[in-house]
PDB file of C-alpha atoms in Angstrom:
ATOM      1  CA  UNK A   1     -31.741 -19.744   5.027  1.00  0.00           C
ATOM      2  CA  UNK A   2     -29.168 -22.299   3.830  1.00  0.00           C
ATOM      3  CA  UNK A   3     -26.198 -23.338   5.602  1.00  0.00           C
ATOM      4  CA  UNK A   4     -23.264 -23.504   3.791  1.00  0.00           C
ATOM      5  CA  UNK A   5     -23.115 -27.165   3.266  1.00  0.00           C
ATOM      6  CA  UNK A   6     -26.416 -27.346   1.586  1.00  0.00           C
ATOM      7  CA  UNK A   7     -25.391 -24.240  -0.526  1.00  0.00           C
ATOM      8  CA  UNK A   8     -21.986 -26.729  -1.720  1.00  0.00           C
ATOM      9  CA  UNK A   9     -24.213 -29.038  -2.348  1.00  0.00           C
ATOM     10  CA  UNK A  10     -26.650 -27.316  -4.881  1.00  0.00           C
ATOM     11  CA  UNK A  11     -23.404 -25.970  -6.352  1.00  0.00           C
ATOM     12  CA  UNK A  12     -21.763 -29.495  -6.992  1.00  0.00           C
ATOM     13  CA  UNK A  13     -25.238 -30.536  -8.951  1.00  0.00           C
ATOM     14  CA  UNK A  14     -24.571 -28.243 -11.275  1.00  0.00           C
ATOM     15  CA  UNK A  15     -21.231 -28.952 -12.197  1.00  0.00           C
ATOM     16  CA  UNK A  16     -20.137 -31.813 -14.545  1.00  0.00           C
ATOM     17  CA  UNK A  17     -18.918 -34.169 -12.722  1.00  0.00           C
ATOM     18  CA  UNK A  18     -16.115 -36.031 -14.758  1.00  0.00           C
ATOM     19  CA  UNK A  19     -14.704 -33.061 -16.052  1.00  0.00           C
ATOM     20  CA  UNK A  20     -11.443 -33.353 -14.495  1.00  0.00           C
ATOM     21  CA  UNK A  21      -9.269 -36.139 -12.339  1.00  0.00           C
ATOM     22  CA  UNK A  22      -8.646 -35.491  -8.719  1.00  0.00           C
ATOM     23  CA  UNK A  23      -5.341 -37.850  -7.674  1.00  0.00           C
ATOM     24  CA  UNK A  24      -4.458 -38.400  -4.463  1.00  0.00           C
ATOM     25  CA  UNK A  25      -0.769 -39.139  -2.462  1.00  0.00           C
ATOM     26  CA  UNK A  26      -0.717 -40.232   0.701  1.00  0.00           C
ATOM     27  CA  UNK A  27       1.400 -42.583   2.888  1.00  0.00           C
ATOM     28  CA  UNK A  28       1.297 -44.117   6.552  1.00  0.00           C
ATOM     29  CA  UNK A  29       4.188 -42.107   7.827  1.00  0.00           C
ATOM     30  CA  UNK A  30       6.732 -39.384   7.024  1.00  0.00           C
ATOM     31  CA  UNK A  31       9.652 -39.818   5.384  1.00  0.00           C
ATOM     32  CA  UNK A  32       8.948 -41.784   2.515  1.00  0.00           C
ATOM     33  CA  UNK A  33       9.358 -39.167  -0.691  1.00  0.00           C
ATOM     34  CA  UNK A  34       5.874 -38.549  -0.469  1.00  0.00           C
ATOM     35  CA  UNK A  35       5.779 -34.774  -1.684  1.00  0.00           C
ATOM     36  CA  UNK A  36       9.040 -34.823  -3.762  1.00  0.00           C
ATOM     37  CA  UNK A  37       6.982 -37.771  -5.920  1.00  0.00           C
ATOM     38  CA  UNK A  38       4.002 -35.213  -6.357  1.00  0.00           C
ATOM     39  CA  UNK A  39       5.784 -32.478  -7.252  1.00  0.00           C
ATOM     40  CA  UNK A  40       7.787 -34.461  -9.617  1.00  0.00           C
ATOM     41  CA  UNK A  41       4.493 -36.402 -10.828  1.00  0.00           C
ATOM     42  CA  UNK A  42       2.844 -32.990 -11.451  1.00  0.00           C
ATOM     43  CA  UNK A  43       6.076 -32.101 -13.707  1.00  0.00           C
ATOM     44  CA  UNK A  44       5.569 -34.525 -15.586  1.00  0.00           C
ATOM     45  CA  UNK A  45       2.157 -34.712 -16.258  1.00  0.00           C
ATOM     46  CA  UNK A  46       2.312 -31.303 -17.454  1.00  0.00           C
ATOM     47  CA  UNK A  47       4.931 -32.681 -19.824  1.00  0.00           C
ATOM     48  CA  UNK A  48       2.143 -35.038 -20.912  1.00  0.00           C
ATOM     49  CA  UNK A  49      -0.269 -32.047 -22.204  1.00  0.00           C
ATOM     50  CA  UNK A  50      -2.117 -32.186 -18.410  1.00  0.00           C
ATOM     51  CA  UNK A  51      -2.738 -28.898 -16.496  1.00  0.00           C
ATOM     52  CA  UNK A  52      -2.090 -29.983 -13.352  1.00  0.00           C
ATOM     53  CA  UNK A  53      -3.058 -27.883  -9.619  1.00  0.00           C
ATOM     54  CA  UNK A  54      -0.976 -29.251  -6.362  1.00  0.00           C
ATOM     55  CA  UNK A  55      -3.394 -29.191  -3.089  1.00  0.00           C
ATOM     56  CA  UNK A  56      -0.541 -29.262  -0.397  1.00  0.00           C
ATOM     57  CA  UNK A  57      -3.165 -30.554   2.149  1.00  0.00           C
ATOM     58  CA  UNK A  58      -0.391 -31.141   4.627  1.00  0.00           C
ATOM     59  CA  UNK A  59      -1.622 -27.675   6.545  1.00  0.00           C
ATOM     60  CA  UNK A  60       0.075 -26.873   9.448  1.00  0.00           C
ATOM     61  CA  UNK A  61       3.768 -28.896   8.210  1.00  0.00           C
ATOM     62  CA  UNK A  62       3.434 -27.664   4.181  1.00  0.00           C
ATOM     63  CA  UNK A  63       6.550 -28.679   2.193  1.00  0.00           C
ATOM     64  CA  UNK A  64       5.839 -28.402  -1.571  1.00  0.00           C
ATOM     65  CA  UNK A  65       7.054 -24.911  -1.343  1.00  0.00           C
ATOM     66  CA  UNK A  66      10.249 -26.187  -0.226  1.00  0.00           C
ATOM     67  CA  UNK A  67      10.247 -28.858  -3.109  1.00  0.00           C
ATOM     68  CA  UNK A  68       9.889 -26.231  -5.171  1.00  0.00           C
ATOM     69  CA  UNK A  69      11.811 -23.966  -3.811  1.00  0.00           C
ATOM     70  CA  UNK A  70       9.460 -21.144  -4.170  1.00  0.00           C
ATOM     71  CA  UNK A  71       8.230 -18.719  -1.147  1.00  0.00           C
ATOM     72  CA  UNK A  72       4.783 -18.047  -2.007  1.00  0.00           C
ATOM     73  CA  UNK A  73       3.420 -14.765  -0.405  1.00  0.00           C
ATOM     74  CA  UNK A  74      -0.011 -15.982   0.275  1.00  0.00           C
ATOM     75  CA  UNK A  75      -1.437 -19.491   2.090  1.00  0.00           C
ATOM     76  CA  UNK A  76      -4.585 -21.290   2.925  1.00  0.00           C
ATOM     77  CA  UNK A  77      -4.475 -19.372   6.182  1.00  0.00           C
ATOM     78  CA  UNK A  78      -5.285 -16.426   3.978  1.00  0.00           C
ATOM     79  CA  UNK A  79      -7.957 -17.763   2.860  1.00  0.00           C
ATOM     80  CA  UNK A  80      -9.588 -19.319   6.210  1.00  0.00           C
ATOM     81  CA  UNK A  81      -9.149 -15.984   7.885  1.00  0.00           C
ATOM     82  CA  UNK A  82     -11.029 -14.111   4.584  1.00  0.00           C
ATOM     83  CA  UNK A  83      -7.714 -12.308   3.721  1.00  0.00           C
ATOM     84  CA  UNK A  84      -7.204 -13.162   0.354  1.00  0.00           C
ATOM     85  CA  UNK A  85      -9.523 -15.531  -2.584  1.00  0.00           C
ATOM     86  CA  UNK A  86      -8.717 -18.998  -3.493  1.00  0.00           C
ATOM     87  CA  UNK A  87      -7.215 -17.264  -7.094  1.00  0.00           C
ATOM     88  CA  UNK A  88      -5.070 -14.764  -5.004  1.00  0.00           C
ATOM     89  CA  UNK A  89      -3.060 -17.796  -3.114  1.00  0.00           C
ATOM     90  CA  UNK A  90      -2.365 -19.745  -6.146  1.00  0.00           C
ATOM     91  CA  UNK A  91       0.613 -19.887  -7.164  1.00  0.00           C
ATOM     92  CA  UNK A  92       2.912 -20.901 -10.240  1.00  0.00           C
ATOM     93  CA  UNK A  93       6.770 -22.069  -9.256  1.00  0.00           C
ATOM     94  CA  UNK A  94       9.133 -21.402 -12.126  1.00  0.00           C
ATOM     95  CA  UNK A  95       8.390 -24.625 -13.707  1.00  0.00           C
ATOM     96  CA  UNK A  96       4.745 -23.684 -14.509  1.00  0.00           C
ATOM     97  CA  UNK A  97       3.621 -25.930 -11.913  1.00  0.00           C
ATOM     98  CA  UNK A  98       1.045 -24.327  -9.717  1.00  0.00           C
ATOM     99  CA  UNK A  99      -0.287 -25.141  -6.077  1.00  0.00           C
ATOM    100  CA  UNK A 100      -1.473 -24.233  -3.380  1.00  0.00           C
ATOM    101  CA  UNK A 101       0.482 -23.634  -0.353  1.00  0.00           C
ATOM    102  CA  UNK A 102      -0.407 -24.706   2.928  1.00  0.00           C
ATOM    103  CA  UNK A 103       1.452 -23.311   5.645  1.00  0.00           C
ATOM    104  CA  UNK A 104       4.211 -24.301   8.504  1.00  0.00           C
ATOM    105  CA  UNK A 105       4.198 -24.317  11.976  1.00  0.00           C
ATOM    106  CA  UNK A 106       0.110 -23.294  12.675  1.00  0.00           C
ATOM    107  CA  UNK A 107      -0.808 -26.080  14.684  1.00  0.00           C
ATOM    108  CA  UNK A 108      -5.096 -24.984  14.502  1.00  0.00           C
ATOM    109  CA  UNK A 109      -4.298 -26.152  10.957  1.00  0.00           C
ATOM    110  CA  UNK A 110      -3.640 -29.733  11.830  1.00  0.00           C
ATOM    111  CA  UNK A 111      -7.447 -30.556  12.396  1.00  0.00           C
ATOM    112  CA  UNK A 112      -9.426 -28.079  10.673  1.00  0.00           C
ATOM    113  CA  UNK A 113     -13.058 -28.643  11.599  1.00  0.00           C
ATOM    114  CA  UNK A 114     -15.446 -29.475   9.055  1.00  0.00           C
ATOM    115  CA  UNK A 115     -17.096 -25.939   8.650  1.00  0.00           C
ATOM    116  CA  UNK A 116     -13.666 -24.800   7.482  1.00  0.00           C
ATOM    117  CA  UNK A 117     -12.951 -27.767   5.145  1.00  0.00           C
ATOM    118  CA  UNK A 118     -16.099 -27.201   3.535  1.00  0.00           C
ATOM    119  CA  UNK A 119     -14.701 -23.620   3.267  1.00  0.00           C
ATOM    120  CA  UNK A 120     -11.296 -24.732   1.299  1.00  0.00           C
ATOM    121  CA  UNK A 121     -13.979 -27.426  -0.970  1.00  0.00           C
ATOM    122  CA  UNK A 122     -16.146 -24.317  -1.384  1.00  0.00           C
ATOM    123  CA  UNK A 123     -13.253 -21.932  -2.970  1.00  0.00           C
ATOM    124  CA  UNK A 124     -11.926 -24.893  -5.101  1.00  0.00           C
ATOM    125  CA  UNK A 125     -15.037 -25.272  -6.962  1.00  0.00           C
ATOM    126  CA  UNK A 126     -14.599 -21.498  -8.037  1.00  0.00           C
ATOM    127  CA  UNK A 127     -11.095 -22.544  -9.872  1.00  0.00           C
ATOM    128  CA  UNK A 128     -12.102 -26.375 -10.661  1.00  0.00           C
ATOM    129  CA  UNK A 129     -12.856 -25.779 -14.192  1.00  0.00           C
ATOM    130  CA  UNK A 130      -8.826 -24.411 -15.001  1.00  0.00           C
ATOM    131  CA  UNK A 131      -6.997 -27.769 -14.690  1.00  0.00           C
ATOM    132  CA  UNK A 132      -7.723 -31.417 -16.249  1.00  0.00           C
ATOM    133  CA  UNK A 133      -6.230 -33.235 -12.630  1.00  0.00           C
ATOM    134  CA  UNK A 134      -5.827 -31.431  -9.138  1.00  0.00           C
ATOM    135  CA  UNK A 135      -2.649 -33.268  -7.014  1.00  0.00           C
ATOM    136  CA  UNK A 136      -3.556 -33.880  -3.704  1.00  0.00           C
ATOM    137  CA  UNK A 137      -0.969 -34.147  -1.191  1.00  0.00           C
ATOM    138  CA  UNK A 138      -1.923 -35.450   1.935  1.00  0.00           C
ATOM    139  CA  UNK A 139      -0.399 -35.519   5.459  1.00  0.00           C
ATOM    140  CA  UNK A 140       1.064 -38.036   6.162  1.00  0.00           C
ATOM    141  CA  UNK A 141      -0.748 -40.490   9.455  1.00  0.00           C
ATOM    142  CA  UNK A 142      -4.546 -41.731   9.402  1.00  0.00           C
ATOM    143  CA  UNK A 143      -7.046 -39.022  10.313  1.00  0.00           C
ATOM    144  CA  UNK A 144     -10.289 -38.244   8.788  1.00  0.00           C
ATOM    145  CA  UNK A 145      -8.987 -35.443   6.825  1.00  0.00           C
ATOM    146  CA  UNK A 146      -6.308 -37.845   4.899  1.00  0.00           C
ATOM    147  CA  UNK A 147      -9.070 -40.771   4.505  1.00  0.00           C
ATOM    148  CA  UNK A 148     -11.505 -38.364   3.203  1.00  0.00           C
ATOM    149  CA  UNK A 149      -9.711 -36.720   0.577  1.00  0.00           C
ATOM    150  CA  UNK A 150      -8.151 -40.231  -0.211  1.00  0.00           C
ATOM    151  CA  UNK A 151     -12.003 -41.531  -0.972  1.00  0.00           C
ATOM    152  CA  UNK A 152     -13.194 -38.457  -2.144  1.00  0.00           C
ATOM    153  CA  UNK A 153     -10.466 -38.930  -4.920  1.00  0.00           C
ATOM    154  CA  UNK A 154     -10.569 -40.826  -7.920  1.00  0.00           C
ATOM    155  CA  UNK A 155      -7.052 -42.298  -7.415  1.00  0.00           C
ATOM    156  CA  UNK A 156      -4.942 -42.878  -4.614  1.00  0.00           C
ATOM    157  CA  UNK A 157      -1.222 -43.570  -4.817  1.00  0.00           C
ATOM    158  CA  UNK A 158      -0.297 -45.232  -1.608  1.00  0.00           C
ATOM    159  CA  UNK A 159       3.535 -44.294  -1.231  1.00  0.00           C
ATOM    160  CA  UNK A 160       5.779 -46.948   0.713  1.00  0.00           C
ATOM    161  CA  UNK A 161       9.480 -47.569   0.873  1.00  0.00           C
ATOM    162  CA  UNK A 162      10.992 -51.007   1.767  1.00  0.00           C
ATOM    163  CA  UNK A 163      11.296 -49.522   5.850  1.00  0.00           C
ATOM    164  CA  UNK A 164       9.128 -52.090   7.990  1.00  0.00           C
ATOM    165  CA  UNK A 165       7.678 -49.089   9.761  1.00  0.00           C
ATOM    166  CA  UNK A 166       6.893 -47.869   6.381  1.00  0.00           C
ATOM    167  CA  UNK A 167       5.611 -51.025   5.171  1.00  0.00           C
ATOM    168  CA  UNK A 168       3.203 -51.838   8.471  1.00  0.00           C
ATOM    169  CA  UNK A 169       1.529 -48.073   8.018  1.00  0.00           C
ATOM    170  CA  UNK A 170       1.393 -47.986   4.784  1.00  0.00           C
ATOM    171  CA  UNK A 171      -1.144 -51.602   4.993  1.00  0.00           C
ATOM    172  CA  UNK A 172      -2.730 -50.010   7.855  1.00  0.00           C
ATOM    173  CA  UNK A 173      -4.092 -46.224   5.829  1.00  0.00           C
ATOM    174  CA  UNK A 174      -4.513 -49.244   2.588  1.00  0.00           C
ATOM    175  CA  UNK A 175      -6.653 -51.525   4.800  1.00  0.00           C
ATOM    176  CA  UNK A 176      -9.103 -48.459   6.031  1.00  0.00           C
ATOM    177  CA  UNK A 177      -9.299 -46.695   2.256  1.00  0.00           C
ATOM    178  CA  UNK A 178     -10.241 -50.546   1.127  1.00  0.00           C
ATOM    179  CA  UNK A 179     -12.851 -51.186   4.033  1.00  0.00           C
ATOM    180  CA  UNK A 180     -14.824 -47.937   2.756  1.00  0.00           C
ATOM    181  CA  UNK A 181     -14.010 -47.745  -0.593  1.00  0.00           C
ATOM    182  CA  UNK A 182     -16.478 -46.823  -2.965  1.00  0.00           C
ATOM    183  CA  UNK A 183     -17.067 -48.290  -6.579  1.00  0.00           C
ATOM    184  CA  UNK A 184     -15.061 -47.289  -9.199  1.00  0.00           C
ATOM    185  CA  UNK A 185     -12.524 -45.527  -6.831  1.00  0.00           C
ATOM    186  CA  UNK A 186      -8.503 -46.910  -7.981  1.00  0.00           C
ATOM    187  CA  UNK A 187      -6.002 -47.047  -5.115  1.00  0.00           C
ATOM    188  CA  UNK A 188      -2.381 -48.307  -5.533  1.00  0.00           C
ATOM    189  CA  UNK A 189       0.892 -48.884  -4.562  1.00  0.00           C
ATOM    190  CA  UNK A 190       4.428 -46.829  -5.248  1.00  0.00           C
ATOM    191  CA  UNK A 191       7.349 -48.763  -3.047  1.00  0.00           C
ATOM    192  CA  UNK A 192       9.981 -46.070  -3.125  1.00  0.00           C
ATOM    193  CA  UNK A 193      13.857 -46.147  -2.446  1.00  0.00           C
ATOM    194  CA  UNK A 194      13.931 -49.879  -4.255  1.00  0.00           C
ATOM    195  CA  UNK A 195      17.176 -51.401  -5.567  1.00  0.00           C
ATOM    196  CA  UNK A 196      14.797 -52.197  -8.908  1.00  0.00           C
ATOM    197  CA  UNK A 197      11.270 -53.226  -9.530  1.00  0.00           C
ATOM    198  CA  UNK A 198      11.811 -57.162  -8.544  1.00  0.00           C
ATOM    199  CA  UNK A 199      12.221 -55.601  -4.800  1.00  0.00           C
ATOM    200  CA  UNK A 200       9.016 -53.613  -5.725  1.00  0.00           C
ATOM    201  CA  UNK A 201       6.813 -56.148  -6.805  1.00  0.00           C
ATOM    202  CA  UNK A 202       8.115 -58.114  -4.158  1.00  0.00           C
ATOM    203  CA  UNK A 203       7.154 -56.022  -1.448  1.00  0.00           C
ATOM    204  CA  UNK A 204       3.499 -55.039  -3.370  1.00  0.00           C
ATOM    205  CA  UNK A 205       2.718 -58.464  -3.280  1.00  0.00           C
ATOM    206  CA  UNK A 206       3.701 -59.615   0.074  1.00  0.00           C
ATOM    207  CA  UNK A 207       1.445 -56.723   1.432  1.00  0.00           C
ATOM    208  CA  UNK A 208      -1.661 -57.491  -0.860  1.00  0.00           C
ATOM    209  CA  UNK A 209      -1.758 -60.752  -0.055  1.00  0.00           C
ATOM    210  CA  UNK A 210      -2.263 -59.597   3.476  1.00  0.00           C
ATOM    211  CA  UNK A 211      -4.678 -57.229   2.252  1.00  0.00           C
ATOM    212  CA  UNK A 212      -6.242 -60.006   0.500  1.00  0.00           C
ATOM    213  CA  UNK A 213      -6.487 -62.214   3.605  1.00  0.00           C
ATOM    214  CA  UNK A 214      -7.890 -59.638   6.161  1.00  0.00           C
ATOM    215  CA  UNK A 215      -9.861 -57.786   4.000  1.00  0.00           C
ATOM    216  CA  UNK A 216     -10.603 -59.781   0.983  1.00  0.00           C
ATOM    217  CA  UNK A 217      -9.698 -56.915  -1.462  1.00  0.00           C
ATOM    218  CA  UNK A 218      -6.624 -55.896  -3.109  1.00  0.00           C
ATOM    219  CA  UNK A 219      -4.765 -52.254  -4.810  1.00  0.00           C
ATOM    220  CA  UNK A 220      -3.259 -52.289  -7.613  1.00  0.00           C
ATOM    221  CA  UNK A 221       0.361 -51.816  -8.450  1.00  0.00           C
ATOM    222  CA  UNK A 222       1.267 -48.169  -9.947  1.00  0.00           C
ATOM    223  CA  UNK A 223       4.783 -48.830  -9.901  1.00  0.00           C
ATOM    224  CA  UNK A 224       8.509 -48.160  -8.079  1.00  0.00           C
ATOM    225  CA  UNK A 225      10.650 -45.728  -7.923  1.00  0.00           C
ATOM    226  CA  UNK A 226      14.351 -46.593  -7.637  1.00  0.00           C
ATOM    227  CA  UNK A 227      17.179 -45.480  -5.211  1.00  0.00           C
ATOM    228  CA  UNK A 228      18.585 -42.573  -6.774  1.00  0.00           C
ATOM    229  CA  UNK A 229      21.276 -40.003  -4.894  1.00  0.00           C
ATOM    230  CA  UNK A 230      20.406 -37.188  -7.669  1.00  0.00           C
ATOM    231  CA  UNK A 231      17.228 -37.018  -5.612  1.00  0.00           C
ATOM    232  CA  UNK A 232      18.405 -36.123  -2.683  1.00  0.00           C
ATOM    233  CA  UNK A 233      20.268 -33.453  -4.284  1.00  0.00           C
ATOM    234  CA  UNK A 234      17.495 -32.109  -5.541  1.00  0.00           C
ATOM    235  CA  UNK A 235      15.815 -31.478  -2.005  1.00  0.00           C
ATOM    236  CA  UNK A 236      18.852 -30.285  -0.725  1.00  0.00           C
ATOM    237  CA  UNK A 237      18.901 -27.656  -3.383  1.00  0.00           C
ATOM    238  CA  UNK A 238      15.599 -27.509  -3.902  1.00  0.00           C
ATOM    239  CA  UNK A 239      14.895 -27.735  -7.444  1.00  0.00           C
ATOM    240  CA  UNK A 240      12.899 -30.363  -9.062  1.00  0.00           C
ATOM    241  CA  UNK A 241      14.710 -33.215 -10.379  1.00  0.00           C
ATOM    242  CA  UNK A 242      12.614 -34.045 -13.286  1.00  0.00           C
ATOM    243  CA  UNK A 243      12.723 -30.777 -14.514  1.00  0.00           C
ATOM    244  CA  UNK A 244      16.601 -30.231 -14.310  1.00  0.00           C
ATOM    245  CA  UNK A 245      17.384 -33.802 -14.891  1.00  0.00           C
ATOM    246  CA  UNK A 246      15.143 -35.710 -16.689  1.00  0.00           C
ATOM    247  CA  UNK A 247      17.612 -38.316 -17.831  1.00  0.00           C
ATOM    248  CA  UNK A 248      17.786 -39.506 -13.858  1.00  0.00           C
ATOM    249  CA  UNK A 249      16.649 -42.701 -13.018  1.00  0.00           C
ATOM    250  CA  UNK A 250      14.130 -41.511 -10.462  1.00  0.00           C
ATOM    251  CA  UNK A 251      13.016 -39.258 -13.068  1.00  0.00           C
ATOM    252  CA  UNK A 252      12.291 -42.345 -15.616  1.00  0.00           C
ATOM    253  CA  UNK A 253      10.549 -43.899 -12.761  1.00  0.00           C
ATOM    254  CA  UNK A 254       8.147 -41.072 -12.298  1.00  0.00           C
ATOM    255  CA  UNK A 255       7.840 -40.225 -15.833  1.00  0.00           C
ATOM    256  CA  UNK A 256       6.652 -44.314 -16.474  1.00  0.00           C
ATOM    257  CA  UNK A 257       3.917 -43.842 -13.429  1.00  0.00           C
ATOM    258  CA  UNK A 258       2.655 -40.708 -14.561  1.00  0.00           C
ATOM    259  CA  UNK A 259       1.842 -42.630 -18.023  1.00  0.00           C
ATOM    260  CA  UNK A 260       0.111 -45.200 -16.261  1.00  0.00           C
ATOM    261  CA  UNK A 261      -1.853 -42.976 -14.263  1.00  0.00           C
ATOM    262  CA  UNK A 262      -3.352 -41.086 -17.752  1.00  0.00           C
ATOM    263  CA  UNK A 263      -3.803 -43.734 -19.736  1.00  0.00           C
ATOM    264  CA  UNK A 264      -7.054 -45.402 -20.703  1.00  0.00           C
ATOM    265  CA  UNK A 265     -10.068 -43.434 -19.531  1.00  0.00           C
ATOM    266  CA  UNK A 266     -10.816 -42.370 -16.128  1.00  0.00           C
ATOM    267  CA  UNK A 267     -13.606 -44.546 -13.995  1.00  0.00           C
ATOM    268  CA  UNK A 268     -16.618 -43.575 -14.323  1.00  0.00           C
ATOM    269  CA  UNK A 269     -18.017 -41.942 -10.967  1.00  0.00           C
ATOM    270  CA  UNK A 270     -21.932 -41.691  -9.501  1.00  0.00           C
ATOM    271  CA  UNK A 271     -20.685 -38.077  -8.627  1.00  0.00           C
ATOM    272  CA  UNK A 272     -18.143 -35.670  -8.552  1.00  0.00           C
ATOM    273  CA  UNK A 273     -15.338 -35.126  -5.763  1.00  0.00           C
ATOM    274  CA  UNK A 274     -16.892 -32.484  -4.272  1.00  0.00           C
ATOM    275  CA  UNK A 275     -19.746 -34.235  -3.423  1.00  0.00           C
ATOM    276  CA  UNK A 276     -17.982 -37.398  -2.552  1.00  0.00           C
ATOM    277  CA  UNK A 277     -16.319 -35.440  -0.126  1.00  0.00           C
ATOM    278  CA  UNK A 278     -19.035 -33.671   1.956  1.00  0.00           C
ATOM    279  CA  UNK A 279     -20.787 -36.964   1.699  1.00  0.00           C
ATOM    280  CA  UNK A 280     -17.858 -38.511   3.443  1.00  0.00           C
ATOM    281  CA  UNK A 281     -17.314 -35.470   6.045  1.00  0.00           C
ATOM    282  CA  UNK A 282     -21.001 -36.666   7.443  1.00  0.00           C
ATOM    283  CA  UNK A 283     -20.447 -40.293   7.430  1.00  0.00           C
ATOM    284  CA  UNK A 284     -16.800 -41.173   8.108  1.00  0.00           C
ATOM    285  CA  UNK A 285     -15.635 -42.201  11.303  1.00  0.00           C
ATOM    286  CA  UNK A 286     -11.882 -43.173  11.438  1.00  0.00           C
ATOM    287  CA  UNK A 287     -11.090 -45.028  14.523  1.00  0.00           C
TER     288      UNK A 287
END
């Protein structure tokens, strides 16, 4: 009899395996506008023709709900405990943008083992085929769980602010994605909560160049995203800037990365995410 694994497996070889982007945001620490730049990234690639699904992979302290400000019924604890189907916990916020919600405050979430993250992989293959990128947002730290879906991904946006604790942890997740990266696989840097994009490039290359020299690789620059109160706002009040605002300078910001991130075609991958990812939950060792 199979085991589930090998039963993902024979189900990723039969799907196509550039049919859709998978985009992940991550950062070395909390703090740093990681979420409220995914949810406002999703916005507007919607806005951009995309249909766009949120993975709030930040499961036991989820916060695009609050982003949003939507109170979803339904969570991936749901769906661990056999509750409800991967279709049942999705759900749309009243900007059309649709995700699914993690949930607060369940520490057993924190590090799921691998027979229940190949449970989540194994329900989003049934709902793959619905969306042309899935935005992953990633707890914030290094563990396995963050690296993996960072690799597994066919971009990673790296988010950073000019905070030396920010800075020194967001090189440290950038140097381990670069010392495993696979071919083909983009990962870049967003400095947020810049006074404009001279601080940004600034501070993008002063940390590549230490990439460079430790590592002999480099990311790429995806862009910045300036200092902007109307932001703040926003999470206070939790509605989505973009959306309300789109005149904002943050929201010009985001709108001018999520171009970037869509144009040109995607890199061509050996295979698909799915099995990047199981591939990766056998092999990776995060120290």
């Amino acid at each position: 009899m199979k085991d589930q694994a090998e039963i993902l497996r024979d189900m990723a070889k039969k799907l196509k395996p550039f049919d859709f982007q998978v985009i992940s945001i991550t950062s070395g620490k909390g703090g740093v506008g990681k979420t409220s730049f995914t949810v406002n990234l999703a916005y507007h690639l919607q806005k951009l023709g995309k249909t766009v699904l949120i993975l709030d992979a930040d499961l036991a302290l989820a916060n695009v709900d609050i982003i949003l400000g939507e109170r979803p019924k339904y969570n991936l604890l749901h769906l661990l405990s056999g509750e409800k189907n991967i279709n049942e916990i999705i759900w749309e916020s009243k900007y059309g943008i649709k995700f699914i919600p993690a949930s607060s405050g369940f520490e057993e979430l924190a590090n799921l083992p691998k027979e229940k993250q190949i449970q989540i992989l194994n329900s989003l293959q049934e709902i793959y085929y619905k969306f042309d990128i899935m935005l992953i947002d990633t707890s914030a730290g290094i563990s396995e769980s963050v690296i993996n879906f960072c690799l597994a991904s066919d971009k990673t946006v790296v988010i950073t602010t000019p905070d030396p604790t920010a800075l020194a942890d967001s090189y440290a997740i950038s140097r381990i994605i670069l010392n495993y990266k696979p071919e083909n696989m983009d990962i870049g840097l967003v400095v947020n909560l810049v006074e404009d994009e001279y601080e940004a490039e600034k501070i993008y290359k002063g940390m590549n160049n230490i990439l460079k020299e430790f590592t002999g690789k480099t990311i790429k620059y995806f862009g910045s995203l300036r200092k902007d109160k109307k932001l703040s706002e926003s999470v206070k009040d939790r509605y989505v800037l973009s959306a309300v605002n789109p005149k904002t300078t943050y929201s010009r910001d985001v709108e001018a990365i999520a171009n970037y991130l869509v144009e040109g075609k995607p890199l061509k991958r050996k295979e698909n995410f799915w099995n990047r990812f199981i591939k990766n939950l056998k092999n990776l060792k995060v120290e």
